[in-house]
Short mmCIF file of C-alpha atoms in Angstrom, two decimals:
data_model
loop_
_atom_site.label_atom_id
_atom_site.label_comp_id
_atom_site.label_asym_id
_atom_site.label_seq_id
_atom_site.Cartn_x
_atom_site.Cartn_y
_atom_site.Cartn_z
CA UNK A 1 -8.15 -2.45 17.15
CA UNK A 2 -8.59 -4.19 13.81
CA UNK A 3 -8.41 -2.32 10.53
CA UNK A 4 -12.17 -2.63 9.98
CA UNK A 5 -12.85 -1.20 13.44
CA UNK A 6 -10.48 1.71 12.72
CA UNK A 7 -12.20 2.34 9.40
CA UNK A 8 -15.64 2.31 11.04
CA UNK A 9 -14.49 4.68 13.77
CA UNK A 10 -12.85 7.06 11.29
CA UNK A 11 -15.90 6.86 9.03
CA UNK A 12 -18.18 7.97 11.88
CA UNK A 13 -15.78 10.80 12.72
CA UNK A 14 -15.66 11.89 9.07
CA UNK A 15 -19.48 11.96 9.00
CA UNK A 16 -19.60 14.11 12.14
CA UNK A 17 -16.95 16.47 10.76
CA UNK A 18 -18.65 16.54 7.33
CA UNK A 19 -15.41 15.47 5.60
CA UNK A 20 -16.97 14.23 2.37
CA UNK A 21 -13.74 13.23 0.57
CA UNK A 22 -12.38 11.33 3.56
CA UNK A 23 -15.70 9.57 4.03
CA UNK A 24 -15.84 8.51 0.38
CA UNK A 25 -12.28 7.17 0.46
CA UNK A 26 -12.82 5.22 3.69
CA UNK A 27 -16.00 3.71 2.24
CA UNK A 28 -14.10 2.60 -0.89
CA UNK A 29 -11.37 0.94 1.20
CA UNK A 30 -13.96 -0.68 3.45
CA UNK A 31 -15.84 -1.99 0.40
CA UNK A 32 -12.63 -3.50 -0.97
CA UNK A 33 -12.02 -5.28 2.33
CA UNK A 34 -15.60 -6.56 2.50
CA UNK A 35 -15.55 -7.71 -1.13
CA UNK A 36 -12.37 -9.67 -0.48
CA UNK A 37 -13.91 -11.27 2.63
CA UNK A 38 -16.94 -12.31 0.58
CA UNK A 39 -14.69 -13.63 -2.20
CA UNK A 40 -12.71 -15.69 0.32
CA UNK A 41 -15.86 -16.74 2.14
CA UNK A 42 -14.71 -15.57 5.58
CA UNK A 43 -16.08 -13.19 8.18
CA UNK A 44 -12.70 -11.69 9.13
CA UNK A 45 -9.59 -11.14 7.05
CA UNK A 46 -6.10 -11.83 8.32
CA UNK A 47 -3.82 -8.88 8.93
CA UNK A 48 -1.69 -10.00 5.99
CA UNK A 49 -4.70 -10.03 3.65
CA UNK A 50 -5.74 -6.58 4.87
CA UNK A 51 -2.22 -5.30 4.12
CA UNK A 52 -2.36 -6.82 0.65
CA UNK A 53 -5.67 -5.08 -0.06
CA UNK A 54 -4.43 -1.72 1.26
CA UNK A 55 -1.26 -2.05 -0.83
CA UNK A 56 -3.40 -2.81 -3.88
CA UNK A 57 -5.53 0.28 -3.22
CA UNK A 58 -2.40 2.46 -2.93
CA UNK A 59 -0.89 0.96 -6.09
CA UNK A 60 -4.09 1.55 -8.09
CA UNK A 61 -4.23 5.17 -7.00
CA UNK A 62 -0.56 5.75 -7.82
CA UNK A 63 -0.99 4.28 -11.29
CA UNK A 64 -4.11 6.37 -11.90
CA UNK A 65 -2.31 9.44 -10.56
CA UNK A 66 0.48 8.93 -13.09
CA UNK A 67 -1.99 8.52 -15.96
CA UNK A 68 -4.07 11.56 -15.00
CA UNK A 69 -0.90 13.61 -14.60
CA UNK A 70 0.21 12.62 -18.13
CA UNK A 71 -3.24 13.55 -19.45
CA UNK A 72 -3.07 16.96 -17.75
CA UNK A 73 -6.11 16.37 -15.52
CA UNK A 74 -5.01 18.37 -12.49
CA UNK A 75 -8.46 18.17 -10.89
CA UNK A 76 -8.28 14.37 -10.79
CA UNK A 77 -4.61 14.42 -9.74
CA UNK A 78 -5.47 16.54 -6.70
CA UNK A 79 -8.40 14.29 -5.79
CA UNK A 80 -6.26 11.14 -6.04
CA UNK A 81 -3.43 12.67 -4.00
CA UNK A 82 -5.92 13.38 -1.21
CA UNK A 83 -7.29 9.82 -1.43
CA UNK A 84 -3.77 8.40 -1.41
CA UNK A 85 -2.89 10.34 1.74
CA UNK A 86 -5.97 8.95 3.48
CA UNK A 87 -5.35 5.33 2.43
CA UNK A 88 -1.68 5.53 3.46
CA UNK A 89 -2.77 6.41 7.01
CA UNK A 90 -3.90 2.80 7.41
CA UNK A 91 -0.66 1.24 6.16
CA UNK A 92 2.15 0.42 8.59
CA UNK A 93 5.01 2.90 8.87
CA UNK A 94 7.00 2.79 5.65
CA UNK A 95 10.65 1.73 5.75
CA UNK A 96 13.28 4.38 5.12
CA UNK A 97 15.66 3.88 2.20
CA UNK A 98 18.47 3.00 4.63
CA UNK A 99 16.36 0.36 6.39
CA UNK A 100 15.21 -1.08 3.07
CA UNK A 101 18.77 -1.16 1.74
CA UNK A 102 19.89 -3.06 4.86
CA UNK A 103 17.08 -5.62 4.48
CA UNK A 104 17.99 -6.08 0.80
CA UNK A 105 21.67 -6.70 1.69
CA UNK A 106 20.72 -9.23 4.40
CA UNK A 107 18.34 -11.07 2.10
CA UNK A 108 20.89 -11.25 -0.72
CA UNK A 109 23.41 -12.85 1.62
CA UNK A 110 20.76 -15.22 3.07
CA UNK A 111 19.76 -16.41 -0.39
CA UNK A 112 23.35 -16.50 -1.62
CA UNK A 113 22.59 -14.41 -4.70
CA UNK A 114 25.54 -13.46 -6.87
CA UNK A 115 24.15 -11.89 -10.04
CA UNK A 116 21.02 -10.45 -11.60
CA UNK A 117 20.08 -13.99 -12.61
CA UNK A 118 19.23 -14.57 -8.93
CA UNK A 119 16.87 -11.59 -8.84
CA UNK A 120 13.72 -13.76 -8.68
CA UNK A 121 15.00 -15.69 -5.66
CA UNK A 122 15.86 -12.47 -3.83
CA UNK A 123 12.52 -10.80 -4.61
CA UNK A 124 10.60 -13.91 -3.51
CA UNK A 125 12.48 -13.92 -0.20
CA UNK A 126 12.30 -10.19 0.48
CA UNK A 127 8.70 -9.29 -0.38
CA UNK A 128 7.10 -11.12 2.58
CA UNK A 129 9.51 -9.27 4.91
CA UNK A 130 8.55 -5.81 3.66
CA UNK A 131 4.88 -6.41 2.77
CA UNK A 132 2.96 -3.17 3.25
CA UNK A 133 6.09 -1.38 4.46
CA UNK A 134 7.75 -0.67 1.13
CA UNK A 135 6.75 -0.21 -2.49
CA UNK A 136 7.62 -3.20 -4.69
CA UNK A 137 9.19 -1.06 -7.41
CA UNK A 138 11.50 0.55 -4.85
CA UNK A 139 12.48 -2.88 -3.52
CA UNK A 140 13.14 -4.01 -7.09
CA UNK A 141 15.38 -0.96 -7.69
CA UNK A 142 17.43 -1.64 -4.55
CA UNK A 143 17.82 -5.34 -5.37
CA UNK A 144 19.06 -4.48 -8.86
CA UNK A 145 21.56 -1.98 -7.42
CA UNK A 146 22.97 -4.47 -4.94
CA UNK A 147 23.17 -7.31 -7.45
CA UNK A 148 25.08 -5.37 -10.10
#
């Protein structure tokens, strides 16, 4: 089942169950996917593109969450946390820290990185491997740790 089909199915279920917040969030994600398809001029998006869009949606919500938290807007923080939980349901299973650390070590040895100067090469090689499965800032942190 494609992501769009899952979203449509879950949207119908949310309507039946009168889950207004879930319905709104699913509609926003679906709109993002459709807007990207229109922008690219295609009927269907590749799985990789869908992952990129979902990751973007998660990142936007996390950034907004941080800003609202700093501003003391607990009502918006709670709303965004609920949205984030819903969007994350559509992402692939996230890698554990141990799994991510192992992938970082393997990639560093593949690339032949020795110091922090090679950070760009390592990040360029590792990000396609963990796309949608790990947060970029966490990957960055692990790469820095292993290169120092």
